Coordinates of C-alpha atoms and ligand atoms in Angstrom, one line a residue:
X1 CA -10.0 7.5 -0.7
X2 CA -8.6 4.9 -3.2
X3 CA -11.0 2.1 -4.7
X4 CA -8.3 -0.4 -5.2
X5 CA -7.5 1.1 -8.8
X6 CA -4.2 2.2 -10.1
X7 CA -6.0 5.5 -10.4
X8 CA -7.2 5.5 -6.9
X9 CA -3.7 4.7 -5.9
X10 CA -2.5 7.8 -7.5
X11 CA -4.5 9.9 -6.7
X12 CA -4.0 8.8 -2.9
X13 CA -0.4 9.8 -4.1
X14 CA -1.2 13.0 -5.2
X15 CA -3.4 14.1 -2.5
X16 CA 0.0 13.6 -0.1
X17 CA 1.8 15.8 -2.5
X18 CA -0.8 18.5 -2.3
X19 CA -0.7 18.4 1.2
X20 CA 2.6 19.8 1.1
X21 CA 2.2 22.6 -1.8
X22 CA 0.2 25.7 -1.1
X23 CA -3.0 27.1 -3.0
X24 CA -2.4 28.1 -6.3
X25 CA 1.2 25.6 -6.6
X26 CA 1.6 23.6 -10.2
X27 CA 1.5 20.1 -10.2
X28 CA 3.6 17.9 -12.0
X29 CA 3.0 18.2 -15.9
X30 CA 1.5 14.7 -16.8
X31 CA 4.3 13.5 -18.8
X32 CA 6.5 13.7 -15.0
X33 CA 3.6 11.9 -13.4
X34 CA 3.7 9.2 -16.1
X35 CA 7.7 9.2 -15.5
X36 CA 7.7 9.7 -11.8
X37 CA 4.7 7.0 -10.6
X38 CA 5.2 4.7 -13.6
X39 CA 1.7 4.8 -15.1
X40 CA -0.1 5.1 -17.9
X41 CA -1.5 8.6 -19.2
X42 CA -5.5 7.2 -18.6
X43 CA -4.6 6.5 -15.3
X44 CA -2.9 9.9 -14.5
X45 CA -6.0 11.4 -16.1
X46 CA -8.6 9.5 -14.2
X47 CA -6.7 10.5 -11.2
X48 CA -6.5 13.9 -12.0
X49 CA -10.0 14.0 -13.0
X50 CA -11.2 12.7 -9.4
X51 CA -8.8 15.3 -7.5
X52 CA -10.8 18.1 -10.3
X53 CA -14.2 16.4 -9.1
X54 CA -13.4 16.7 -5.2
X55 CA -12.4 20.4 -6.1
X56 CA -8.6 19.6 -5.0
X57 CA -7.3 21.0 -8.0
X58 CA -8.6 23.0 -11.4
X59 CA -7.0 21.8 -14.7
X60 CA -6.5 24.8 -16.9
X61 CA -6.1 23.6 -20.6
X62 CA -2.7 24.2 -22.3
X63 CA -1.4 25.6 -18.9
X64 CA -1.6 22.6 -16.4
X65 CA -3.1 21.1 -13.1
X66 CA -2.9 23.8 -10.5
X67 CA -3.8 23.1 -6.6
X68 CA -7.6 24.8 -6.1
X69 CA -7.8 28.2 -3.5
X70 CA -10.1 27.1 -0.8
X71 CA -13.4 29.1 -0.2
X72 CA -12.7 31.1 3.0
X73 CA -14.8 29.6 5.7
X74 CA -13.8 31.9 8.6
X75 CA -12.9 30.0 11.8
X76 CA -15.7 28.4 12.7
X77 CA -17.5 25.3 11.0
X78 CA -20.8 25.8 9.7
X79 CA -23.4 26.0 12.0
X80 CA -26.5 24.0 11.1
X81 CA -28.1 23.6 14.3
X82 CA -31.0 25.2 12.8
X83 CA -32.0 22.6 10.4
X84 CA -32.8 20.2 13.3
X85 CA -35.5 22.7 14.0
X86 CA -36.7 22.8 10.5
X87 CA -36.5 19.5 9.9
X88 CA -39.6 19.0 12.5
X89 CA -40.6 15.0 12.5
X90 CA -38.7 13.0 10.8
X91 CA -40.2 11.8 6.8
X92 CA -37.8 9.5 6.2
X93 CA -36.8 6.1 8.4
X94 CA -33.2 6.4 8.8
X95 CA -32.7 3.6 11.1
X96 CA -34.1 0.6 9.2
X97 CA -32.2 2.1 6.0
X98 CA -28.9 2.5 7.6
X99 CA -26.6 -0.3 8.9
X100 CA -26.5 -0.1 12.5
X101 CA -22.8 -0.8 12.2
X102 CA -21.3 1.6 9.9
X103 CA -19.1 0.1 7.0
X104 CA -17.4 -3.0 7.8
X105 CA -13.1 -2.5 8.1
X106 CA -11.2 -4.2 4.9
X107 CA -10.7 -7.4 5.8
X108 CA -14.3 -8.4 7.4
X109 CA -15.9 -11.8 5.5
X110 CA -19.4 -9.9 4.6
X111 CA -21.8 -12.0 5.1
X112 CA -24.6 -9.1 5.2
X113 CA -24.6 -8.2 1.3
X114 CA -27.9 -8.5 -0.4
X115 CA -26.5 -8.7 -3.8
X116 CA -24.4 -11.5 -5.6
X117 CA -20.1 -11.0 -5.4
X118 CA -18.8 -9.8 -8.6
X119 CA -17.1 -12.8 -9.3
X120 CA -20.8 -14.3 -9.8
X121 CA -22.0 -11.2 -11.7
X122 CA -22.5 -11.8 -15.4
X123 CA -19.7 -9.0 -15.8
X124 CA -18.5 -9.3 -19.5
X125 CA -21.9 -9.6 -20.9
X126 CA -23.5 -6.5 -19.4
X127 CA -20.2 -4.3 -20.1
X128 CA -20.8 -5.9 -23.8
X129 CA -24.9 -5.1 -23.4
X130 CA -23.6 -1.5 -21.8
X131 CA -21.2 -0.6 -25.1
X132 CA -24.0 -1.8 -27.2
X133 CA -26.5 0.4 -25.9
X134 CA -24.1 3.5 -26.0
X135 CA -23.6 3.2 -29.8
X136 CA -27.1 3.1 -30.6
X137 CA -28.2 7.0 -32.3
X138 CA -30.6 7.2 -30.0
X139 CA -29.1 6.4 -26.6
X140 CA -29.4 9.1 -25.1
X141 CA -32.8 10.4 -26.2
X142 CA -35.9 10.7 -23.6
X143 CA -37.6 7.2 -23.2
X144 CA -41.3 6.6 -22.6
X145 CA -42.1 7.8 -18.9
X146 CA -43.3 3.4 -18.8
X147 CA -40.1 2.2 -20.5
X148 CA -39.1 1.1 -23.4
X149 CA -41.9 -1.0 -25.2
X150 CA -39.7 -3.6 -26.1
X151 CA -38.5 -3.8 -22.3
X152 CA -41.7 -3.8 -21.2
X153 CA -42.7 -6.9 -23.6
X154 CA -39.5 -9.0 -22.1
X155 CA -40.8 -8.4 -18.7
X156 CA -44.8 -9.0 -19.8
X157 CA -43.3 -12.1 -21.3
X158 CA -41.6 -13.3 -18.4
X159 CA -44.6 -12.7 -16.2
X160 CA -46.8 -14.4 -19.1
X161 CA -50.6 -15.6 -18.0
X162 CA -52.0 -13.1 -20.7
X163 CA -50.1 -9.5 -19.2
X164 CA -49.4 -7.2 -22.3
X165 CA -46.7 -4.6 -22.3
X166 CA -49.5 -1.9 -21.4
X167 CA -49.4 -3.4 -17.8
X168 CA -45.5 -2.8 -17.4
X169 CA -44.1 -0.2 -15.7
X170 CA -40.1 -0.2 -16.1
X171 CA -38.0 1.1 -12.9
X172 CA -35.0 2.1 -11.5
X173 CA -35.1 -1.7 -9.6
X174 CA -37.1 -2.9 -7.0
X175 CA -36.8 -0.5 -4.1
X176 CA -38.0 2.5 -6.8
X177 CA -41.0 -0.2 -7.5
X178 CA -42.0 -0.7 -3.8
X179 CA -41.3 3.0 -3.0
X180 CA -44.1 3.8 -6.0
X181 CA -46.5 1.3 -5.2
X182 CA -46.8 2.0 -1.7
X183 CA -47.5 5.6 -2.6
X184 CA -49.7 5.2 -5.1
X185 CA -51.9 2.6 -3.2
X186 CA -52.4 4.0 -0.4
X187 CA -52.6 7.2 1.0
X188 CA -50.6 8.4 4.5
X189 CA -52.1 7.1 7.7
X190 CA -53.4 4.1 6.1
X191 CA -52.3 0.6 7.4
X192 CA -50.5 -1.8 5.4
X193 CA -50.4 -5.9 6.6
X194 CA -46.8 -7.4 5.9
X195 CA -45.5 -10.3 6.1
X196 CA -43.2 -11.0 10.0
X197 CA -40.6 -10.9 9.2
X198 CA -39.6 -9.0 6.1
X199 CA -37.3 -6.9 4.1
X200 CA -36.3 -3.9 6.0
X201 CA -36.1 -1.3 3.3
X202 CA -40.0 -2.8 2.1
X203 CA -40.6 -1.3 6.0
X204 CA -38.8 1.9 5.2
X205 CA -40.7 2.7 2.3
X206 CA -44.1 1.8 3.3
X207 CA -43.1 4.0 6.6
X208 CA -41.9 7.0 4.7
X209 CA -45.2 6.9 2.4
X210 CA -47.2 7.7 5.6
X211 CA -47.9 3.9 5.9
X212 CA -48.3 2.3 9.1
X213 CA -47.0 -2.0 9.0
X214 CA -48.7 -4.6 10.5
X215 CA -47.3 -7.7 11.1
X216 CA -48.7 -11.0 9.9
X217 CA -46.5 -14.2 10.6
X218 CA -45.1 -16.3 8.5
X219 CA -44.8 -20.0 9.1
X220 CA -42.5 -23.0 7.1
X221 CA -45.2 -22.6 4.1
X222 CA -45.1 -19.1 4.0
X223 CA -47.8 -16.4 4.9
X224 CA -50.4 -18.1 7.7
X225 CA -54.0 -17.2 5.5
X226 CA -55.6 -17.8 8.6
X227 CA -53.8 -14.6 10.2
X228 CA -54.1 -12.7 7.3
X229 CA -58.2 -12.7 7.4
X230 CA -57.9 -12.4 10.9
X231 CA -55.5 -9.2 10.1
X232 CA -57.3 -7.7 7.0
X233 CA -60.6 -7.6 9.6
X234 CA -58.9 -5.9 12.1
X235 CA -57.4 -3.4 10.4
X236 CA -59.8 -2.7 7.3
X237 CA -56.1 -2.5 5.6
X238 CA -56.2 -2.3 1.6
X239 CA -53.0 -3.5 0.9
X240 CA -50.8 -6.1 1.7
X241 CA -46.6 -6.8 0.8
X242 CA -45.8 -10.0 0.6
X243 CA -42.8 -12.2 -1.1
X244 CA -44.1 -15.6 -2.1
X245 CA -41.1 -16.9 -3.5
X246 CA -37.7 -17.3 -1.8
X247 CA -38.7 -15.2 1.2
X248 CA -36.0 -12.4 2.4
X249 CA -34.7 -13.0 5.3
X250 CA -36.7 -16.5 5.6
X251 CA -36.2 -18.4 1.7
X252 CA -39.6 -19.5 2.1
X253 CA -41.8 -20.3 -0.7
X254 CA -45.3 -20.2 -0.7
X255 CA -47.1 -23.2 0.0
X256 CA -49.1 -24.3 -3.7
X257 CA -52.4 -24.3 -1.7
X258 CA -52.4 -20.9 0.6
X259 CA -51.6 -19.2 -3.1
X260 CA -55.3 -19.1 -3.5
X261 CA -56.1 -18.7 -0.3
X262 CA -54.2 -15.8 0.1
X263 CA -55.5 -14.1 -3.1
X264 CA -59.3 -15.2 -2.1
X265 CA -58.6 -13.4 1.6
X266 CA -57.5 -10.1 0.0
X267 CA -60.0 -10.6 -2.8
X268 CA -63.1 -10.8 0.0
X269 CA -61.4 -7.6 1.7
X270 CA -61.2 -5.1 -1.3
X271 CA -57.0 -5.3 -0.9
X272 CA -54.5 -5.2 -3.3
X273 CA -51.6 -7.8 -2.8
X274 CA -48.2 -6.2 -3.7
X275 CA -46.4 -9.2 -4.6
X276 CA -42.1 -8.5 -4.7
X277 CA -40.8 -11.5 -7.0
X278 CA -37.0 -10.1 -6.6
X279 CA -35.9 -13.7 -6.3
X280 CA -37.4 -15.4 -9.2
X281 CA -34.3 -16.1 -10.4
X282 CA -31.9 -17.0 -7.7
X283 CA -33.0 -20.5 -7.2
X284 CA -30.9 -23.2 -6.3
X285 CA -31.7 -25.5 -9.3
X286 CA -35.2 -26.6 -8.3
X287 CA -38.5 -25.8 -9.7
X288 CA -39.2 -22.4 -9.0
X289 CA -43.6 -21.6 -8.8
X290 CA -45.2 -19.2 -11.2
X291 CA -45.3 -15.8 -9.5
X292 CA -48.8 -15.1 -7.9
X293 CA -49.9 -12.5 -10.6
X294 CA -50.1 -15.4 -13.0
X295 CA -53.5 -16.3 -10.9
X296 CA -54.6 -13.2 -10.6
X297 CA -57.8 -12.6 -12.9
X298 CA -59.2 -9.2 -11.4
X299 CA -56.3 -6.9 -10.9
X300 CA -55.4 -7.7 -7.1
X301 CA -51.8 -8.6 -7.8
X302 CA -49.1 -5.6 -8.2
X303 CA -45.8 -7.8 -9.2
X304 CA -42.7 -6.6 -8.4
X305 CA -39.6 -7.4 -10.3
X306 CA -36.0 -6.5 -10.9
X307 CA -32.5 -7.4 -12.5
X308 CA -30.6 -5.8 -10.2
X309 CA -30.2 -9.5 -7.7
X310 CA -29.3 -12.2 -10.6
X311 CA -27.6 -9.2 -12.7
X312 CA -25.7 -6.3 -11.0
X313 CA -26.7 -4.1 -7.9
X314 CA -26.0 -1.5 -10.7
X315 CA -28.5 -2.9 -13.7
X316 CA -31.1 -0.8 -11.7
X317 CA -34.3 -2.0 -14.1
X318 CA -36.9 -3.5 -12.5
X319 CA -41.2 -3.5 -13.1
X320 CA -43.8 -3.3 -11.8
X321 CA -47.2 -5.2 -13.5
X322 CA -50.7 -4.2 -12.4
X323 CA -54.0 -4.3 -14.3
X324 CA -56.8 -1.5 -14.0
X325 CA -56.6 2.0 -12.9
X326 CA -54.2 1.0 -10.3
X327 CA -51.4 1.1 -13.0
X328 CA -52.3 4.3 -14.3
X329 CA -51.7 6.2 -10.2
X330 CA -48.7 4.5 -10.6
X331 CA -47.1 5.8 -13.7
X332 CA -48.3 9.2 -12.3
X333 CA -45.9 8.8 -9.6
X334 CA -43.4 7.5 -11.5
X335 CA -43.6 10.3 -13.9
X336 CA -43.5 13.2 -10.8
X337 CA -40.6 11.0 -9.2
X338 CA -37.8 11.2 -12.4
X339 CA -39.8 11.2 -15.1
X340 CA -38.0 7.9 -16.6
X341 CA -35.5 5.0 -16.0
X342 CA -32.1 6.2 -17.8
X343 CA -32.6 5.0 -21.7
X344 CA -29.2 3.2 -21.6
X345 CA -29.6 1.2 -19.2
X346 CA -32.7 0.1 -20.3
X347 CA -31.3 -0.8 -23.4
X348 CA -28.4 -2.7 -21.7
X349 CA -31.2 -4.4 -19.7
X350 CA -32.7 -5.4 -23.0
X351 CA -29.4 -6.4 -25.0
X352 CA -28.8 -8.6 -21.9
X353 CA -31.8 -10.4 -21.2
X354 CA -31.8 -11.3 -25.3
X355 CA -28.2 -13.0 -25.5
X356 CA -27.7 -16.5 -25.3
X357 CA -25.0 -16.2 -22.6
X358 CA -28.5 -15.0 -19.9
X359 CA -30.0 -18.5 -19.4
X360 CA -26.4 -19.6 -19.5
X361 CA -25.6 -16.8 -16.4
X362 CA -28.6 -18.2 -14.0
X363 CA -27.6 -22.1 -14.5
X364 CA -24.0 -21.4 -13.3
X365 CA -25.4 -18.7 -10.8
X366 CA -28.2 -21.6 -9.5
X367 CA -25.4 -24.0 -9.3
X368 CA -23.0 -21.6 -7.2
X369 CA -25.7 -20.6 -5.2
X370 CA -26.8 -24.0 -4.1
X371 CA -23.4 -25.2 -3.2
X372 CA -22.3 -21.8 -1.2
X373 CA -26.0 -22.5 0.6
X374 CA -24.8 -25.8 1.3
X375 CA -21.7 -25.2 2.8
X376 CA -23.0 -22.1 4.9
X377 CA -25.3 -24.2 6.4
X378 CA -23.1 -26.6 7.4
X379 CA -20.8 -24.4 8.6
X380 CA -23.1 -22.7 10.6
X381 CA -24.7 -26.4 12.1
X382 CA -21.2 -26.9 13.5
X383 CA -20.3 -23.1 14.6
X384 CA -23.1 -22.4 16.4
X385 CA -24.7 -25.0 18.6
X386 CA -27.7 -24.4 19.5
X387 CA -28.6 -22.1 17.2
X388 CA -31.5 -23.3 14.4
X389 CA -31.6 -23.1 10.9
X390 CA -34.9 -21.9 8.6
X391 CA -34.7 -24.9 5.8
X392 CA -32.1 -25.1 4.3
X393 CA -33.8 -22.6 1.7
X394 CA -34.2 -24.2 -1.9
X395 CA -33.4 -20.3 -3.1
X396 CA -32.4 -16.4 -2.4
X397 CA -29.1 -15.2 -1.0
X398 CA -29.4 -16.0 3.2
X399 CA -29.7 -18.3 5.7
X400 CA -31.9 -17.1 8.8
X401 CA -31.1 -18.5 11.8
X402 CA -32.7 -18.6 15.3
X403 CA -30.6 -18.0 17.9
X404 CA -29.9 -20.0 21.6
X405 CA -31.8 -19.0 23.8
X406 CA -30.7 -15.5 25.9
X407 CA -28.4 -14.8 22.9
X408 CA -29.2 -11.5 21.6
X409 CA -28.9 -10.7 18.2
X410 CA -27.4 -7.3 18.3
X411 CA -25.0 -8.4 20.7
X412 CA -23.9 -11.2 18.7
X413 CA -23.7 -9.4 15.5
X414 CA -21.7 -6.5 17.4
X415 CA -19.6 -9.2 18.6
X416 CA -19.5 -10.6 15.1
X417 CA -17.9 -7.6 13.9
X418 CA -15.0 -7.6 16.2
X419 CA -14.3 -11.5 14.8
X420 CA -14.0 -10.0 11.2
X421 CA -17.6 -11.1 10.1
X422 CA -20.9 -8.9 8.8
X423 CA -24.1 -10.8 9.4
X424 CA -27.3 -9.3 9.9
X425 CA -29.1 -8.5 13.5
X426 CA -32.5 -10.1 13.0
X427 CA -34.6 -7.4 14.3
X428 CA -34.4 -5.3 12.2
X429 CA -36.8 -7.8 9.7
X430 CA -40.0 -7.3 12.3
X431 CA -42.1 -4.8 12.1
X432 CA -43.2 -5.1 15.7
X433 CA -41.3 -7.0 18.5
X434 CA -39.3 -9.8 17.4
X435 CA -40.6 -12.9 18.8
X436 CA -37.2 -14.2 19.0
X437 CA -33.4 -13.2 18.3
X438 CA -32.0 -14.0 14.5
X439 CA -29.4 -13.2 12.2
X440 CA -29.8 -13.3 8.8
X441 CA -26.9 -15.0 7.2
X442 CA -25.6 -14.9 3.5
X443 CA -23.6 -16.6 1.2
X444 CA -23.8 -14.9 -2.2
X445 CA -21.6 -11.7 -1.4
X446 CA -18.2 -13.6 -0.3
X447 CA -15.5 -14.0 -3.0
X448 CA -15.3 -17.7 -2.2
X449 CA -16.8 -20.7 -0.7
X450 CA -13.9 -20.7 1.4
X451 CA -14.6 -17.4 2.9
X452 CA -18.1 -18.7 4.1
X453 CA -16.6 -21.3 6.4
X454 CA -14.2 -18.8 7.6
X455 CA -17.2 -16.6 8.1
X456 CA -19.4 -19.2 10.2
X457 CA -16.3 -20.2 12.2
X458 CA -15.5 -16.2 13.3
X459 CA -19.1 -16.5 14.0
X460 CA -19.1 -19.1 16.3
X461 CA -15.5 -17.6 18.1
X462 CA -18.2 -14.5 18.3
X463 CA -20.6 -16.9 19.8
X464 CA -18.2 -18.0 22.6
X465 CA -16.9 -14.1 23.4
X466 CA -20.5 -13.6 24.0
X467 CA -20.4 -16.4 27.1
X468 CA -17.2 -18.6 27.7
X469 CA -19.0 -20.8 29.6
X470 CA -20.4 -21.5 25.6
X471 CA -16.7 -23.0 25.1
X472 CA -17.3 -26.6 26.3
X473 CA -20.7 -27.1 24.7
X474 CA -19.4 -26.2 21.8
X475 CA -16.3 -28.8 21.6
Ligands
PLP1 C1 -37.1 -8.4 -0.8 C2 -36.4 -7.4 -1.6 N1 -37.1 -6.6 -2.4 C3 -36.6 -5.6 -3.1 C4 -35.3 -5.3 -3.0 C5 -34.7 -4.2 -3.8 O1 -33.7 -4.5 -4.6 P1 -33.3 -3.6 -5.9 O2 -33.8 -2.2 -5.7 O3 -31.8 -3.7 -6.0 O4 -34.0 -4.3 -7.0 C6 -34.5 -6.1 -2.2 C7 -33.0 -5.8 -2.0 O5 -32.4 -6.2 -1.1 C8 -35.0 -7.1 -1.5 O6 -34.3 -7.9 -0.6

């Protein structure tokens, strides 16, 4: 499959021409390739080297590029019936990981992405950070199973309220950081209160651990601590996941007075509060609060944190930051996981957050953010009548909407699809039943503003297939 690359293109090229040779045949020397498809020699060996990797073709050095002789598989395909029988129950959650929907088709405006476009991606400064890192002498030595210390001083420092380096953890992003605390806080069987609704893949992981969720709503100010006594003394849960800042799927922030109450509540119940700060810096310009951990005197807080969301899906360095023995499980299960985060991205990570052009990357990204949330929003208060919106949000990547009533959200979003538009089916975010139909909707992962209108108006066309009788409501 190409990726849009000259490379890719040839090697799409190639691939036909292999098609018609037999096991064993020459290719083209390169200098005919160069002549032939009129490219470069890189490009004719990044191609090559991808037909090499897929095991299309063996490169034989001084002789030439010769189509590979397939393994002999008999005639039948291999039978692997068995492993469903091995395989017993399943350990691992596929259906909140995987999108219902398969990949999109080219062409769809994705409004499902949970990371920023590229074009919004501080891309020359990290491939400057990324060639800086490779030329240090030791780039590609171990690193400290916790991370570099320097790393781990950025991040202490960013947290600040008197956390050292010791209490860093660096990792492989957020979802590596969720995965680990989960597993090292609690052990299988054992209930965990989260917030209704919530990140999907935060389900996942607490459901692969062994964990069992339990829904606690959320409210316009953010986690209801009336629920959450009333939940922590039902359940005798230990642990609680929560995102107090710039809620995914909601965007809601924490009201200033349930911070305390919040902490106080798992405080009096012996829990730890896992608290995921992935958005801390995708704000839309405003003030953005202290994460919780900064209040947190006795070692109740476990702060998540990660790059990957104002950065680069691939900058995968995140922390975690815990006091007491509660870090030290952790790096235990960091260490039997992979041992430690790659040491050049971690130095990337480092070289990036240091330049000047960082700060200057999140005011253009708040700025972007805030106008793209603006103009999704509207879009969708014209598109879909009906149809309410959580906010505006003052941060994060989505809108979440509530749906008409009897419109259901895997129905819409299915529908969605068939318009040209990705959006998110809503149910996926509860743990339990939804109380009502959503779809998250974002506007960080489109190319252009322009494509978000286009979005929201596919939507509401998708809106209208769903019931006709819509149409003169809607006009
Ligand atoms: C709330 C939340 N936490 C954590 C993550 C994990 O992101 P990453 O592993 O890329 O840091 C995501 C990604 O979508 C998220 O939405």
């Amino acid at each position: 499959m190409n990726n849009g690359s000259t490379s890719g293109e040839l090697a799409d090229g190639l691939r036909t021409l292999l098609a018609r040779l037999a096991p064993g045949d020459r290719l083209p020397s390169s200098r005919e390739l160069i002549r032939e498809y009129r490219v470069g020699p890189a490009t004719v060996a990044r191609a090559i080297a991808a037909l090499a990797a897929e095991g299309a073709v063996v490169t034989r050095p001084g002789s030439g590029t010769y189509v590979a002789r397939r393994p002999a598989l008999g005639d039948r395909a291999a039978d692997t019936d068995w492993q469903t029988v091995a395989l017993t129950d399943r350990a691992v959650e596929i259906h909140q990981i995987a999108d219902p929907f398969g990949p999109p088709p080219a062409g769809t405006i994705v409004l499902d992405g949970g990371y920023v476009h590229r074009t919004l991606q501080p891309t020359r400064p990290l491939s400057a950070a990324l060639a800086r890192a490779a030329r240090r002498p030791d780039a590609w030595d171990r690193a400290p199973a916790s991370g570099l210390m320097a790393l781990r001083t950025v991040f202490a420092r960013l947290v600040g309220a008197g956390v050292t380096p010791e209490d860093v953890l660096v990792t492989a992003g957020g979802q590596s950081a969720l995965s680990i605390a989960f597993r090292a806080i609690a052990g299988p069987g054992s209930q965990i209160l989260v917030e209704s609704p919530t990140y999907p893949r935060a389900l996942a992981a607490a459901r692969t651990a062994g964990l069992r969720p339990v829904p606690v709503p959320l409210d316009g100010e953010g986690l209801r601590p009336d629920l959450l006594a009333d939940a922590f003394a039902l359940t005798g849960a230990r642990l609680l996941y929560c995102q107090p800042t710039f809620q995914n799927p909601t965007g809601t922030v924490l009201a200033p007075e349930r911070r305390r109450q919040i902490l106080d509540v798992a405080r009096a119940s012996g829990a730890f509060v896992i608290e995921d700060d992935f958005a801390r810096h995708l704000g839309h310009g405003g003030a953005v609060p202290s994460p919780l951990v900064a209040e947190d005197r006795d070692g109740t807080v476990v702060h998540v944190t990660s790059l990957t969301k104002p950065a680069a899906p691939s900058l995968r360095i995140g922390a975690l930051v815990a006091r007491g023995p509660v870090m030290e499980r952790m790096r235990a299960v960091r260490l039997v996981d992979d041992f430690f985060v790659t040491r050049p991205l971690q130095e990337a990570a480092l070289e990036l957050l240091g330049s000047p052009s960082w700060d200057r990357h999140l005011r253009s990204l708040a700025v972007e953010l805030r106008a793209r949330c603006a103009a999704l929003a509207a879009g969708v208060t014209r598109e879909l009548p009906g149809a309410t919106l959580n906010g505006p949000p003052t941060g994060g990547l989505h809108l979440w909407v509530r749906l008409p009533p009897g419109v259901d959200d895997m129905a819409l979003t299915d529908a969605a699809r068939r318009r040209g538009v990705a959006v998110s089916p809503g149910s996926r975010y509860f743990a339990a039943e939804p109380p009502a139909a959503h779809l998250r909707i974002g506007f960080a992962a489109t190319a252009s503003q322009a494509e978000l209108t286009d979005g929201a108006r596919r939507l509401g066309a998708a809106l209208i297939d769903l019931d006709p009788g819509n149409e003169a409501g809607h006009l």
